[in-house]
Short mmCIF file of C-alpha atoms in Angstrom, two decimals:
data_model
loop_
_atom_site.label_atom_id
_atom_site.label_comp_id
_atom_site.label_asym_id
_atom_site.label_seq_id
_atom_site.Cartn_x
_atom_site.Cartn_y
_atom_site.Cartn_z
CA MET A 1 0.00 0.00 0.00
CA LYS A 2 2.90 2.40 0.80
CA LYS A 3 4.36 1.77 -2.66
CA ILE A 4 1.02 2.72 -4.26
CA VAL A 5 0.81 5.98 -2.29
CA CYS A 6 4.41 6.91 -3.17
CA PHE A 7 3.80 6.15 -6.84
CA PHE A 8 0.69 8.32 -6.92
CA PHE A 9 2.44 11.31 -5.35
CA SER A 10 5.37 10.97 -7.77
CA ALA A 11 3.09 10.72 -10.78
CA ALA A 12 1.02 13.65 -9.56
CA PHE A 13 4.10 15.90 -9.58
CA CYS A 14 4.89 14.80 -13.13
CA SER A 15 1.38 15.17 -14.52
CA SER A 16 0.19 18.30 -12.71
CA ALA A 17 -0.36 21.46 -14.69
CA SER A 18 -1.57 24.99 -14.01
CA THR A 19 -4.73 24.32 -15.97
CA ALA A 20 -6.52 20.97 -16.15
CA TYR A 21 -8.44 19.89 -19.22
CA ALA A 22 -10.71 17.02 -18.29
CA HIS A 23 -13.59 15.75 -20.33
CA ALA A 24 -16.84 16.41 -18.43
CA VAL A 25 -16.85 20.20 -18.69
CA VAL A 26 -19.78 22.60 -18.29
CA GLY A 27 -18.94 26.27 -17.95
CA ASP A 28 -15.99 26.62 -15.57
CA ARG A 29 -16.73 23.25 -13.94
CA ILE A 30 -14.75 20.09 -14.58
CA PHE A 31 -16.26 16.86 -13.25
CA PRO A 32 -13.45 14.31 -12.83
CA ALA A 33 -13.81 10.66 -13.80
CA THR A 34 -14.80 8.99 -10.54
CA MET A 35 -14.04 5.43 -9.43
CA ALA A 36 -17.10 3.98 -7.72
CA ILE A 37 -19.82 5.51 -9.91
CA ASP A 38 -19.79 6.90 -13.44
CA ASP A 39 -19.57 10.63 -14.13
CA PRO A 40 -22.11 12.40 -16.39
CA GLY A 41 -19.71 13.24 -19.22
CA VAL A 42 -18.98 11.88 -22.70
CA SER A 43 -15.44 11.90 -24.07
CA ASP A 44 -12.50 9.97 -25.47
CA GLU A 45 -10.68 8.40 -22.53
CA MET A 46 -9.12 5.26 -21.12
CA ASN A 47 -9.40 4.17 -17.51
CA THR A 48 -7.37 1.59 -15.61
CA GLN A 49 -8.21 0.72 -12.03
CA VAL A 50 -7.35 -1.69 -9.21
CA ASN A 51 -9.86 -2.48 -6.44
CA ARG A 52 -8.96 -4.61 -3.43
CA PHE A 53 -11.76 -5.40 -1.02
CA LYS A 54 -12.69 -8.10 1.48
CA GLN A 55 -15.93 -9.65 0.26
CA ALA A 56 -18.55 -10.83 2.73
CA GLY A 57 -18.93 -14.61 2.84
CA ASN A 58 -22.15 -16.10 1.45
CA GLY A 59 -24.00 -19.03 2.99
CA GLY A 60 -21.72 -19.25 6.01
CA ALA A 61 -18.51 -19.10 3.97
CA PRO A 62 -15.70 -16.95 5.43
CA ALA A 63 -14.99 -13.48 4.09
CA SER A 64 -12.23 -13.37 1.45
CA TRP A 65 -10.05 -10.74 -0.17
CA GLN A 66 -10.72 -10.03 -3.84
CA THR A 67 -8.62 -7.96 -6.23
CA ASP A 68 -10.24 -6.54 -9.38
CA THR A 69 -7.99 -5.15 -12.13
CA SER A 70 -10.09 -3.41 -14.77
CA ALA A 71 -9.76 -1.34 -17.92
CA GLU A 72 -12.30 0.65 -19.92
CA TYR A 73 -12.16 2.52 -23.23
CA ASP A 74 -14.64 5.31 -24.00
CA LYS A 75 -15.21 6.73 -27.47
CA ALA A 76 -17.16 9.90 -28.28
CA ILE A 77 -19.30 9.45 -31.39
CA THR A 78 -20.56 13.03 -31.26
CA GLU A 79 -19.93 15.80 -28.73
CA ASN A 80 -22.81 14.54 -26.57
CA PHE A 81 -23.05 10.81 -27.40
CA GLY A 82 -20.49 8.13 -26.67
CA VAL A 83 -19.96 4.40 -26.23
CA SER A 84 -17.59 2.37 -24.08
CA ALA A 85 -16.34 -1.17 -23.48
CA GLY A 86 -14.59 -2.65 -20.47
CA GLY A 87 -13.47 -5.76 -18.67
CA ALA A 88 -12.05 -6.87 -15.33
CA TRP A 89 -9.71 -9.61 -14.13
CA LEU A 90 -10.78 -10.95 -10.73
CA ASP A 91 -8.65 -12.80 -8.19
CA ASN A 92 -10.33 -14.19 -5.08
CA SER A 93 -8.16 -16.31 -2.80
CA GLY A 94 -6.18 -17.67 -5.75
CA VAL A 95 -9.21 -18.34 -7.97
CA SER A 96 -8.92 -15.94 -10.89
CA GLY A 97 -10.34 -15.15 -14.31
CA PHE A 98 -12.17 -12.54 -16.35
CA ASP A 99 -15.57 -11.34 -15.22
CA ASN A 100 -18.21 -10.78 -17.90
CA PHE A 101 -17.29 -7.95 -20.25
CA SER A 102 -19.51 -4.89 -20.53
CA ALA A 103 -20.55 -2.32 -23.12
CA SER A 104 -22.43 0.92 -22.61
CA ALA A 105 -23.74 4.06 -24.29
CA LYS A 106 -24.36 7.51 -22.85
CA TYR A 107 -26.05 10.70 -24.11
CA VAL A 108 -25.70 14.15 -22.53
CA PHE A 109 -29.05 15.89 -22.99
CA LEU A 110 -28.53 19.02 -20.88
CA LYS A 111 -25.64 21.40 -20.23
CA ASN A 112 -26.38 24.59 -18.33
CA THR A 113 -23.25 26.72 -18.25
CA GLU A 114 -24.54 29.36 -15.84
CA HIS A 115 -25.51 26.82 -13.18
CA GLU A 116 -22.74 24.28 -13.95
CA LEU A 117 -25.35 21.59 -14.49
CA MET A 118 -24.98 18.47 -16.64
CA LEU A 119 -27.57 15.72 -17.13
CA SER A 120 -27.19 12.52 -19.15
CA THR A 121 -28.77 9.14 -19.66
CA GLY A 122 -27.21 5.81 -20.55
CA LEU A 123 -27.52 2.06 -20.88
CA ASP A 124 -25.02 -0.53 -19.61
CA TRP A 125 -24.93 -4.11 -20.92
CA ASP A 126 -23.17 -6.77 -18.84
CA ILE A 127 -22.64 -9.45 -21.50
CA GLN A 128 -23.47 -13.06 -20.66
CA ASN A 129 -20.96 -15.92 -21.03
CA THR A 130 -17.99 -13.63 -21.72
CA GLY A 131 -16.31 -14.35 -18.39
CA ALA A 132 -14.99 -17.36 -16.49
CA LYS A 133 -17.50 -19.56 -14.68
CA ARG A 134 -14.94 -20.37 -11.95
CA ILE A 135 -15.07 -16.80 -10.63
CA GLY A 136 -18.86 -16.63 -10.81
CA ALA A 137 -19.43 -14.89 -14.16
CA GLU A 138 -23.15 -15.15 -14.93
CA ASN A 139 -24.64 -17.06 -17.84
CA PHE A 140 -27.18 -14.27 -18.34
CA SER A 141 -26.90 -10.62 -19.32
CA THR A 142 -27.90 -7.65 -17.19
CA LEU A 143 -29.20 -4.42 -18.71
CA THR A 144 -29.01 -1.24 -16.63
CA PRO A 145 -30.60 1.98 -17.91
CA ALA A 146 -29.48 4.94 -15.81
CA LEU A 147 -29.57 8.70 -15.29
CA PHE A 148 -26.48 10.74 -14.40
CA PHE A 149 -26.10 14.28 -13.08
CA GLY A 150 -23.39 16.75 -12.16
CA LYS A 151 -23.92 20.07 -10.36
CA GLY A 152 -21.25 22.59 -9.47
CA MET A 153 -21.77 25.32 -6.87
CA GLY A 154 -20.16 28.10 -8.85
CA ASP A 155 -23.50 29.93 -9.06
CA LEU A 156 -23.50 30.63 -5.31
CA PRO A 157 -23.27 34.32 -4.28
CA ASP A 158 -19.82 35.86 -3.79
CA SER A 159 -20.46 35.99 -0.05
CA ALA A 160 -20.12 32.19 -0.12
CA ASP A 161 -17.17 32.08 -2.50
CA LEU A 162 -15.29 29.39 -0.54
CA LEU A 163 -18.24 27.04 -1.12
CA LYS A 164 -18.12 27.49 -4.89
CA PRO A 165 -15.53 24.72 -5.45
CA PHE A 166 -18.00 22.14 -4.11
CA ALA A 167 -19.76 19.89 -6.62
CA LEU A 168 -22.11 16.92 -6.58
CA THR A 169 -22.44 14.09 -9.08
CA GLY A 170 -24.71 11.07 -8.95
CA THR A 171 -26.39 8.22 -10.75
CA LEU A 172 -29.63 6.27 -10.52
CA GLY A 173 -30.05 3.03 -12.48
CA TYR A 174 -32.17 -0.09 -12.54
CA ALA A 175 -30.44 -3.40 -13.25
CA VAL A 176 -32.60 -6.00 -15.02
CA PRO A 177 -31.27 -9.54 -15.64
CA THR A 178 -32.33 -11.16 -18.92
CA GLN A 179 -33.00 -14.42 -17.05
CA ASN A 180 -35.30 -14.65 -14.02
CA PHE A 181 -33.70 -17.74 -12.45
CA SER A 182 -30.30 -19.43 -12.37
CA THR A 183 -29.56 -23.05 -11.53
CA ASP A 184 -26.92 -23.86 -8.93
CA PRO A 185 -24.47 -26.24 -10.70
CA ASN A 186 -23.70 -28.05 -7.43
CA THR A 187 -27.19 -28.58 -5.99
CA GLY A 188 -29.46 -28.10 -9.00
CA ASP A 189 -31.52 -25.57 -7.01
CA LYS A 190 -33.08 -22.65 -8.82
CA ASN A 191 -32.18 -19.21 -7.48
CA ARG A 192 -33.97 -16.00 -8.40
CA ASN A 193 -31.91 -13.32 -10.14
CA PRO A 194 -33.21 -10.13 -8.50
CA GLN A 195 -33.60 -6.81 -10.20
CA ALA A 196 -31.89 -3.99 -8.33
CA VAL A 197 -31.76 -0.24 -7.99
CA GLU A 198 -28.14 0.90 -8.42
CA TRP A 199 -27.58 4.37 -7.05
CA GLY A 200 -24.85 6.58 -5.70
CA PHE A 201 -23.43 10.07 -5.44
CA THR A 202 -20.19 11.98 -4.85
CA VAL A 203 -19.33 15.10 -2.88
CA GLN A 204 -16.17 16.79 -4.13
CA TYR A 205 -14.20 19.98 -3.47
CA SER A 206 -12.06 21.15 -6.39
CA ILE A 207 -8.83 22.90 -5.41
CA PRO A 208 -8.13 23.67 -9.14
CA TYR A 209 -11.53 25.44 -9.29
CA LEU A 210 -10.70 27.38 -6.12
CA GLN A 211 -7.34 28.46 -7.54
CA GLN A 212 -8.55 29.39 -11.02
CA HIS A 213 -12.09 30.74 -10.53
CA VAL A 214 -12.40 31.89 -6.91
CA LYS A 215 -9.09 32.98 -5.40
CA ASP A 216 -5.48 32.02 -5.96
CA MET A 217 -4.45 30.66 -2.57
CA GLU A 218 -0.88 30.03 -3.79
CA ILE A 219 -1.18 26.33 -3.01
CA PRO A 220 1.93 24.47 -4.25
CA LYS A 221 1.85 21.51 -6.61
CA PRO A 222 0.72 18.76 -6.51
CA PHE A 223 -1.77 19.90 -3.87
CA SER A 224 -3.10 22.63 -6.19
CA THR A 225 -4.36 19.84 -8.49
CA VAL A 226 -6.18 17.86 -5.79
CA ILE A 227 -9.91 17.19 -5.57
CA PRO A 228 -10.84 15.69 -2.17
CA ILE A 229 -13.85 13.46 -2.74
CA VAL A 230 -16.26 11.10 -1.02
CA GLU A 231 -18.07 8.56 -3.22
CA CYS A 232 -21.05 6.49 -2.13
CA ALA A 233 -22.11 3.50 -4.26
CA PHE A 234 -25.13 1.41 -3.27
CA GLU A 235 -27.35 -1.39 -4.57
CA THR A 236 -30.89 -2.19 -3.40
CA PRO A 237 -32.46 -5.45 -4.71
CA THR A 238 -36.16 -5.33 -5.53
CA GLY A 239 -36.83 -9.08 -5.59
CA GLY A 240 -35.79 -12.28 -3.88
CA ASP A 241 -34.70 -12.88 -0.29
CA GLN A 242 -32.61 -9.68 -0.15
CA SER A 243 -35.34 -7.37 -1.46
CA GLY A 244 -34.98 -3.89 -0.02
CA HIS A 245 -31.68 -4.71 1.73
CA THR A 246 -29.16 -2.09 0.63
CA THR A 247 -25.45 -2.88 0.39
CA GLY A 248 -22.55 -0.76 -0.81
CA THR A 249 -19.47 1.21 0.15
CA ILE A 250 -18.50 4.72 1.22
CA ASN A 251 -15.23 5.78 -0.38
CA PRO A 252 -13.25 8.85 0.82
CA GLY A 253 -10.18 9.79 -1.17
CA VAL A 254 -8.42 12.21 -3.48
CA ILE A 255 -8.05 12.78 -7.22
CA PHE A 256 -4.98 14.46 -8.74
CA MET A 257 -5.81 16.19 -12.04
CA GLY A 258 -3.24 16.83 -14.77
CA ASP A 259 -3.56 18.17 -18.31
CA GLN A 260 -3.53 14.71 -19.92
CA MET A 261 -4.35 12.29 -17.12
CA GLN A 262 -5.64 11.98 -13.60
CA LEU A 263 -4.74 9.76 -10.66
CA GLY A 264 -7.08 8.69 -7.89
CA LEU A 265 -6.86 6.84 -4.60
CA GLU A 266 -9.80 6.01 -2.33
CA ALA A 267 -10.54 3.86 0.69
CA GLN A 268 -13.52 1.46 0.50
CA ILE A 269 -15.58 1.30 3.69
CA PRO A 270 -18.45 -1.24 3.70
CA LEU A 271 -21.90 0.16 4.50
CA ASN A 272 -22.82 -2.87 6.61
CA HIS A 273 -21.71 -6.44 7.38
CA GLU A 274 -23.37 -7.80 4.24
CA SER A 275 -21.39 -5.31 2.11
CA GLY A 276 -17.95 -6.53 3.12
CA SER A 277 -15.44 -6.95 5.91
CA GLY A 278 -12.69 -4.46 6.66
CA ILE A 279 -11.47 -1.49 4.64
CA GLY A 280 -10.27 -1.90 1.07
CA TYR A 281 -8.95 0.56 -1.50
CA MET A 282 -9.30 1.69 -5.11
CA ALA A 283 -6.46 3.10 -7.22
CA GLN A 284 -7.03 4.73 -10.61
CA MET A 285 -4.98 5.90 -13.59
CA HIS A 286 -7.17 7.71 -16.11
CA PHE A 287 -6.01 9.07 -19.49
CA TYR A 288 -7.66 11.97 -21.36
CA LEU A 289 -7.31 10.76 -24.94
CA ASP A 290 -9.09 13.89 -26.20
CA ASP A 291 -6.17 15.93 -24.81
CA ILE A 292 -3.39 13.46 -25.62
CA PHE A 293 -4.52 12.90 -29.25
CA PRO A 294 -6.77 15.92 -30.00
CA LYS A 295 -6.40 15.63 -33.80
CA THR A 296 -6.71 11.85 -34.22
CA ILE A 297 -8.31 9.24 -31.95
CA GLY A 298 -9.26 11.88 -29.39
CA ARG A 299 -11.80 13.54 -31.70
CA PRO A 300 -15.49 12.66 -31.91
CA LEU A 301 -16.32 10.68 -35.05
CA TRP A 302 -18.84 13.32 -36.04
#
């Protein structure tokens, strides 16, 4: 863990810049790419991430550490419409393999510059039989339509100027499996695949926004590029034995923003016993392809 923290601080010094050019921009507000929930923006980007978390044991089984190493590529088709594809390699107590791959689409239907408001809608497709059965990849697909929002506080009065760097983002989705029941390969029992409300939000305070649009506090790098953030990601099943029982994590951390990439590090704190055991972490390296390759692959197709 110490090596990860040292690496992130070193990379933050190298990648920091006086002005950050991220992808989800409305007015003066930049919404960073977050780790636990998706942001409301559309852009050309690539995300790599490592999650390590102690999963709660099911059916009396002991809790076990799981490491997820994931990558995602996002492509803007137009300025406000984009698609993405991603996958994750899971390792749980020595049992490893790919989880089901996913594909998604997102459309930004509202940008209000004055109020730093962005709204979008999207659809995620978790693709059946594209992962390894030994790590529990499902033999059915799950479709999740969702809404996303981002709201900056830059429209507050000048008397509250130190609150202007605050911003909120969030998502609300409904996950629907394409198969109502699954059969346990060991017992032959049929288990219901519940639908679920997937929801979450972030609270963030942008030091770059404070420096550039409120008051230059002469904060040195890399701290002038930091966005302290708390992410909350939850799931509430609407069918089966766990109906109405919310699980999830609360994730405090920081994001370092540069002109071509960002780095993030967050703790993962389980909401309750069913959500996990102990505190895990998430580490992110996110590349702004629209800034790295603005004239080629970083441009919208249309």
